């Protein structure tokens, strides 16, 4: 049974590599933007 698991794991790895080669790498989530404080006092005058 352990041998079958290893073979299935290899097949999954090869399938993933094939899909990445054909379609490109998996889309990564965009990083969350960090709010930057702005000194807005000069605009209010």
Coordinates of N, CA, C and O in Angstrom, one line a residue:
X1 N 0.8 -1.2 0.0 CA 0.0 0.0 0.0 C 0.9 1.3 0.0 O 0.5 2.3 -0.6
X2 N 2.0 1.2 0.7 CA 2.9 2.3 0.7 C 3.4 2.7 -0.6 O 3.6 3.8 -1.0
X3 N 3.7 1.6 -1.4 CA 4.2 1.8 -2.8 C 3.2 2.6 -3.6 O 3.5 3.5 -4.4
X4 N 1.9 2.2 -3.5 CA 0.8 2.8 -4.3 C 0.7 4.3 -3.9 O 0.6 5.2 -4.8
X5 N 0.9 4.6 -2.6 CA 0.8 6.0 -2.2 C 1.9 6.8 -2.8 O 1.7 8.0 -3.2
X6 N 3.1 6.2 -2.8 CA 4.3 6.9 -3.4 C 4.1 7.2 -4.9 O 4.4 8.3 -5.4
X7 N 3.5 6.2 -5.6 CA 3.3 6.3 -7.0 C 2.2 7.4 -7.3 O 2.4 8.3 -8.1
X8 N 1.2 7.4 -6.5 CA 0.1 8.5 -6.6 C 0.7 9.9 -6.3 O 0.3 10.8 -7.0
X9 N 1.5 10.0 -5.3 CA 2.1 11.2 -5.0 C 3.0 11.8 -6.1 O 3.0 12.9 -6.5
X10 N 3.8 10.9 -6.8 CA 4.6 11.2 -7.9 C 3.7 11.7 -9.1 O 4.0 12.7 -9.8
X11 N 2.6 11.0 -9.3 CA 1.7 11.3 -10.4 C 1.1 12.7 -10.2 O 1.0 13.5 -11.1
X12 N 0.7 13.0 -8.9 CA 0.2 14.3 -8.6 C 1.2 15.4 -8.8 O 0.9 16.5 -9.4
X13 N 2.5 15.1 -8.5 CA 3.5 16.1 -8.6 C 3.8 16.4 -10.1 O 3.9 17.5 -10.5
X14 N 3.8 15.3 -10.9 CA 4.0 15.5 -12.4 C 2.8 16.2 -13.0 O 3.0 17.1 -13.9
X15 N 1.6 15.9 -12.6 CA 0.4 16.6 -13.1 C 0.5 18.1 -12.8 O 0.2 18.9 -13.6
X16 N 0.9 18.4 -11.6 CA 1.0 19.8 -11.1 C 2.0 20.5 -12.0 O 1.8 21.7 -12.4
X17 N 3.2 19.9 -12.2 CA 4.2 20.5 -13.0 C 3.8 20.7 -14.4 O 4.1 21.7 -15.1
X18 N 3.1 19.7 -15.0 CA 2.6 19.8 -16.3 C 1.6 21.0 -16.5 O 1.6 21.8 -17.4
X19 N 0.7 21.1 -15.5 CA -0.3 22.2 -15.5 C 0.4 23.5 -15.4 O 0.0 24.5 -16.1
X20 N 1.4 23.6 -14.5 CA 2.1 24.9 -14.4 C 2.8 25.3 -15.7 O 2.9 26.4 -16.1
X21 N 3.4 24.3 -16.4 CA 4.1 24.5 -17.6 C 3.1 25.0 -18.7 O 3.5 25.9 -19.5
X22 N 1.9 24.5 -18.7 CA 1.0 24.8 -19.7 C 0.2 26.1 -19.4 O 0.0 26.9 -20.3
X23 N -0.2 26.3 -18.2 CA -1.0 27.4 -17.8 C -0.3 28.5 -17.0 O -0.9 29.6 -16.8
X24 N 0.9 28.3 -16.6 CA 1.6 29.2 -15.8 C 1.5 28.8 -14.3 O 0.6 28.0 -14.0
X25 N 2.2 29.4 -13.4 CA 2.1 29.1 -12.0 C 0.8 29.5 -11.4 O 0.0 30.3 -12.0
X26 N 0.4 28.9 -10.3 CA -0.8 29.2 -9.6 C -0.9 30.7 -9.3 O 0.1 31.3 -9.0
X27 N -2.0 31.3 -9.4 CA -2.2 32.7 -9.1 C -2.0 32.9 -7.6 O -2.6 32.2 -6.8
X28 N -1.2 33.9 -7.3 CA -1.0 34.2 -5.9 C -2.0 35.4 -5.5 O -2.3 36.2 -6.3
X29 N -2.4 35.3 -4.3 CA -3.3 36.4 -3.8 C -2.5 37.7 -3.7 O -1.3 37.7 -3.4
X30 N -3.1 38.8 -4.1 CA -2.4 40.0 -4.0 C -2.2 40.4 -2.6 O -3.0 40.2 -1.7
X31 N -1.0 41.0 -2.3 CA -0.7 41.4 -0.9 C -1.7 42.5 -0.5 O -2.1 43.4 -1.3
X32 N -2.0 42.5 0.7 CA -2.9 43.5 1.2 C -2.2 44.9 1.3 O -1.1 44.9 1.8
X33 N -2.8 45.9 0.9 CA -2.2 47.2 0.9 C -2.1 47.8 2.3 O -3.0 47.6 3.1
X34 N -1.0 48.4 2.6 CA -0.8 49.0 3.9 C -1.1 50.5 3.8 O -0.5 51.2 3.0
X35 N -2.1 51.0 4.6 CA -2.4 52.4 4.6 C -1.2 53.2 5.1 O -0.6 52.9 6.1
X36 N -1.0 54.3 4.4 CA 0.1 55.2 4.7 C -0.4 56.5 5.2 O -1.2 57.2 4.4
X37 N -0.1 56.9 6.4 CA -0.7 58.2 6.9 C -0.1 59.4 6.1 O 1.1 59.4 5.8
X38 N -1.0 60.3 5.8 CA -0.6 61.5 5.0 C -0.9 62.7 5.8 O -2.0 62.9 6.4
X39 N 0.1 63.6 5.9 CA -0.1 64.9 6.6 C -0.9 65.8 5.6 O -0.4 66.4 4.7
X40 N -2.2 65.9 5.9 CA -3.1 66.6 5.0 C -3.4 68.1 5.4 O -4.3 68.7 4.9
X41 N -2.6 68.6 6.4 CA -2.9 69.9 6.9 C -2.6 71.0 5.9 O -3.3 72.1 5.9
X42 N -1.7 70.9 5.0 CA -1.4 71.9 4.0 C -2.5 72.1 3.0 O -2.6 73.2 2.5
X43 N -3.2 71.1 2.8 CA -4.3 71.3 1.8 C -5.6 72.0 2.3 O -6.3 72.5 1.6
X44 N -5.7 71.9 3.6 CA -6.9 72.5 4.3 C -6.8 74.0 4.4 O -7.8 74.7 4.6
X45 N -5.6 74.5 4.3 CA -5.5 76.0 4.5 C -5.9 76.8 3.3 O -6.0 76.5 2.2

